Amino acid sequence: MVNKIKTCVFISGKGSNLLSLIKSSREYNFPIKINLIISNNIKAKGLNLAKKYNIPYRFISSKNQKNFERNCLYEIKKRKIRFLCLAGFMKILSNKFISDFGYKIINIHPSLLPKYKGLNTHSRVLKHKERYSGCTVHFVDAKLDSGRIILQKKVSIDKRETKNSLKQKILLQEHKLYPQSIISIFK
């Protein structure tokens, strides 16, 4: 068997990108194995995927950032995790956490960074009458959605596009782009 990199995925929501990563990670030549899923939201639907696919998971409250990060690092180091994927994780990690972890952390964002960092990207894209949007996988650094870009996928915006239709169109691309990005990192 391929020597896979022990990986943790941080989630806050329904976990559609998590599902894409789980399915990819089960392929023989895919470079990572998901050994842990951490959610800062006890009601995150993505936790059901952890149960379904028999992947260890933890809910860790993020009400106190220091405690959250300390507890996450404990769980990660205990399992010798060497790679971290943020998949719909709605918190910013501190510089201290990033340096204490000491390995690569990546994130997927639903815009063509550096445009439209942060939240409500689809609404802002439509408000500014953009002709294109898309998604970006990037390395995580201390600034919001500012790390080095790994891969991007562009989608065209139809004249009758709504926030929800654009979200769904981009989400389909995210599910392909995230695994492609991981492969490109570990080539």
Short mmCIF file of C-alpha atoms in Angstrom, two decimals:
data_model
loop_
_atom_site.label_atom_id
_atom_site.label_comp_id
_atom_site.label_asym_id
_atom_site.label_seq_id
_atom_site.Cartn_x
_atom_site.Cartn_y
_atom_site.Cartn_z
CA MET A 1 0.00 0.00 0.00
CA VAL A 2 1.09 3.57 -0.71
CA ASN A 3 2.54 5.31 2.36
CA LYS A 4 -0.18 7.91 2.91
CA ILE A 5 0.21 11.15 4.84
CA LYS A 6 -1.83 11.24 8.06
CA THR A 7 -4.36 14.01 7.64
CA CYS A 8 -6.94 15.88 9.69
CA VAL A 9 -9.88 17.79 8.18
CA PHE A 10 -11.45 20.75 10.01
CA ILE A 11 -15.14 21.36 9.25
CA SER A 12 -17.97 23.59 10.46
CA GLY A 13 -20.88 22.56 8.23
CA LYS A 14 -22.41 19.94 5.98
CA GLY A 15 -19.14 18.49 4.75
CA SER A 16 -19.60 18.21 0.98
CA ASN A 17 -15.90 18.93 0.40
CA LEU A 18 -15.12 16.51 3.22
CA LEU A 19 -17.03 13.79 1.34
CA SER A 20 -15.01 14.51 -1.79
CA LEU A 21 -11.77 14.20 0.23
CA ILE A 22 -12.91 10.98 1.93
CA LYS A 23 -13.76 9.36 -1.41
CA SER A 24 -10.46 10.47 -2.96
CA SER A 25 -8.45 9.34 0.08
CA ARG A 26 -9.78 5.81 -0.38
CA GLU A 27 -8.19 5.57 -3.82
CA TYR A 28 -5.00 3.50 -3.78
CA ASN A 29 -2.61 6.16 -5.13
CA PHE A 30 -4.12 9.19 -3.39
CA PRO A 31 -1.42 10.73 -1.13
CA ILE A 32 -3.41 11.25 2.09
CA LYS A 33 -5.39 9.21 4.59
CA ILE A 34 -7.94 11.04 6.76
CA ASN A 35 -7.18 9.97 10.33
CA LEU A 36 -9.25 12.60 12.13
CA ILE A 37 -12.09 15.05 11.54
CA ILE A 38 -12.49 18.01 13.89
CA SER A 39 -15.57 20.23 13.96
CA ASN A 40 -16.14 23.41 15.94
CA ASN A 41 -19.89 22.94 15.40
CA ILE A 42 -21.54 20.06 17.27
CA LYS A 43 -24.42 20.14 14.75
CA ALA A 44 -22.16 19.96 11.67
CA LYS A 45 -23.68 17.45 9.26
CA GLY A 46 -20.15 16.53 8.20
CA LEU A 47 -19.77 14.65 11.49
CA ASN A 48 -22.28 12.12 10.12
CA LEU A 49 -19.79 11.40 7.33
CA ALA A 50 -17.12 10.67 9.94
CA LYS A 51 -19.48 8.13 11.51
CA LYS A 52 -20.54 6.65 8.17
CA TYR A 53 -16.95 6.17 6.98
CA ASN A 54 -15.65 5.12 10.41
CA ILE A 55 -13.19 8.02 10.75
CA PRO A 56 -12.31 9.24 14.26
CA TYR A 57 -13.82 12.66 14.96
CA ARG A 58 -13.97 15.27 17.69
CA PHE A 59 -16.19 18.23 18.42
CA ILE A 60 -14.10 20.98 20.00
CA SER A 61 -15.80 24.24 20.92
CA SER A 62 -14.19 27.32 19.40
CA LYS A 63 -15.84 29.80 21.77
CA ASN A 64 -12.40 30.24 23.34
CA GLN A 65 -9.81 30.37 20.53
CA LYS A 66 -6.80 29.47 22.72
CA ASN A 67 -8.52 26.44 24.25
CA PHE A 68 -9.82 25.34 20.85
CA GLU A 69 -6.37 25.52 19.26
CA ARG A 70 -4.63 23.87 22.22
CA ASN A 71 -7.15 20.99 22.23
CA CYS A 72 -6.90 20.58 18.44
CA LEU A 73 -3.10 20.44 18.59
CA TYR A 74 -3.30 17.82 21.32
CA GLU A 75 -5.60 15.60 19.21
CA ILE A 76 -3.52 16.15 16.06
CA LYS A 77 -0.13 15.47 17.66
CA LYS A 78 -1.48 12.40 19.48
CA ARG A 79 -2.30 10.89 16.05
CA LYS A 80 0.94 12.09 14.37
CA ILE A 81 -1.06 14.13 11.82
CA ARG A 82 1.20 15.76 9.19
CA PHE A 83 -1.31 17.57 6.95
CA LEU A 84 -4.39 19.66 7.64
CA CYS A 85 -7.27 20.47 5.28
CA LEU A 86 -9.86 23.13 6.06
CA ALA A 87 -13.15 22.25 4.37
CA GLY A 88 -15.89 24.73 5.12
CA PHE A 89 -14.20 25.56 8.41
CA MET A 90 -15.50 28.96 9.46
CA LYS A 91 -12.77 30.14 11.84
CA ILE A 92 -9.40 31.80 11.36
CA LEU A 93 -6.42 29.94 12.80
CA SER A 94 -3.86 31.95 14.75
CA ASN A 95 -0.23 32.40 13.75
CA LYS A 96 0.70 30.44 16.88
CA PHE A 97 -1.45 27.47 15.84
CA ILE A 98 -0.01 27.49 12.31
CA SER A 99 3.58 27.55 13.56
CA ASP A 100 2.95 25.06 16.41
CA PHE A 101 1.41 22.59 13.93
CA GLY A 102 4.49 22.95 11.75
CA TYR A 103 3.21 21.19 8.62
CA LYS A 104 1.17 22.20 5.56
CA ILE A 105 -2.36 23.53 6.05
CA ILE A 106 -4.61 24.13 3.04
CA ASN A 107 -8.04 25.67 2.56
CA ILE A 108 -10.63 25.86 -0.20
CA HIS A 109 -12.37 29.18 -0.83
CA PRO A 110 -15.36 29.86 -3.14
CA SER A 111 -13.87 32.73 -5.17
CA LEU A 112 -10.97 33.45 -7.47
CA LEU A 113 -8.59 34.74 -4.83
CA PRO A 114 -7.26 37.32 -4.19
CA LYS A 115 -10.73 38.66 -5.05
CA TYR A 116 -13.58 38.28 -2.54
CA LYS A 117 -11.81 37.01 0.55
CA GLY A 118 -13.92 36.18 3.60
CA LEU A 119 -17.65 35.56 3.79
CA ASN A 120 -20.66 36.12 1.49
CA THR A 121 -18.51 35.72 -1.61
CA HIS A 122 -21.30 34.79 -4.03
CA SER A 123 -23.46 37.77 -3.07
CA ARG A 124 -20.52 40.13 -3.49
CA VAL A 125 -19.51 38.60 -6.83
CA LEU A 126 -23.05 39.06 -8.18
CA LYS A 127 -23.37 42.57 -6.73
CA HIS A 128 -20.20 43.60 -8.61
CA LYS A 129 -21.57 42.05 -11.83
CA GLU A 130 -18.52 39.84 -12.33
CA ARG A 131 -18.48 37.70 -15.48
CA TYR A 132 -16.49 34.94 -13.78
CA SER A 133 -16.05 33.46 -10.38
CA GLY A 134 -14.72 30.13 -9.17
CA CYS A 135 -12.81 28.51 -6.38
CA THR A 136 -9.28 28.51 -5.03
CA VAL A 137 -7.25 26.06 -2.99
CA HIS A 138 -4.48 27.83 -1.11
CA PHE A 139 -1.99 27.35 1.68
CA VAL A 140 -3.12 28.81 5.01
CA ASP A 141 -1.15 31.63 6.57
CA ALA A 142 -1.96 34.17 9.27
CA LYS A 143 -3.96 36.45 6.95
CA LEU A 144 -7.49 35.62 5.84
CA ASP A 145 -7.56 33.78 2.48
CA SER A 146 -4.11 35.15 1.60
CA GLY A 147 -1.78 32.13 1.45
CA ARG A 148 0.00 31.00 -1.71
CA ILE A 149 -2.47 29.71 -4.32
CA ILE A 150 -2.18 26.04 -5.25
CA LEU A 151 -4.93 25.69 -7.91
CA GLN A 152 -7.96 27.63 -9.12
CA LYS A 153 -10.99 26.78 -11.25
CA LYS A 154 -12.91 29.48 -13.10
CA VAL A 155 -16.64 29.33 -13.89
CA SER A 156 -18.66 31.73 -16.01
CA ILE A 157 -21.60 33.57 -14.49
CA ASP A 158 -24.89 33.51 -16.40
CA LYS A 159 -27.01 36.65 -16.64
CA ARG A 160 -29.79 35.03 -14.57
CA GLU A 161 -27.39 33.58 -11.97
CA THR A 162 -28.59 33.62 -8.37
CA LYS A 163 -26.53 33.32 -5.23
CA ASN A 164 -27.68 29.69 -4.83
CA SER A 165 -27.14 28.68 -8.47
CA LEU A 166 -23.64 30.18 -8.39
CA LYS A 167 -22.90 28.45 -5.08
CA GLN A 168 -23.93 25.06 -6.52
CA LYS A 169 -21.99 25.60 -9.75
CA ILE A 170 -18.83 26.46 -7.81
CA LEU A 171 -19.32 23.67 -5.26
CA LEU A 172 -19.24 21.07 -8.06
CA GLN A 173 -15.85 22.46 -9.10
CA GLU A 174 -14.60 22.56 -5.50
CA HIS A 175 -15.22 18.82 -5.17
CA LYS A 176 -12.87 18.20 -8.12
CA LEU A 177 -10.32 20.92 -7.36
CA TYR A 178 -9.60 20.02 -3.73
CA PRO A 179 -8.39 16.45 -4.45
CA GLN A 180 -6.46 17.69 -7.55
CA SER A 181 -4.71 20.25 -5.36
CA ILE A 182 -3.66 17.62 -2.83
CA ILE A 183 -2.24 15.45 -5.61
CA SER A 184 -0.29 18.43 -6.98
CA ILE A 185 1.20 19.19 -3.53
CA PHE A 186 2.54 15.67 -3.01
CA LYS A 187 3.74 14.88 -6.55
#
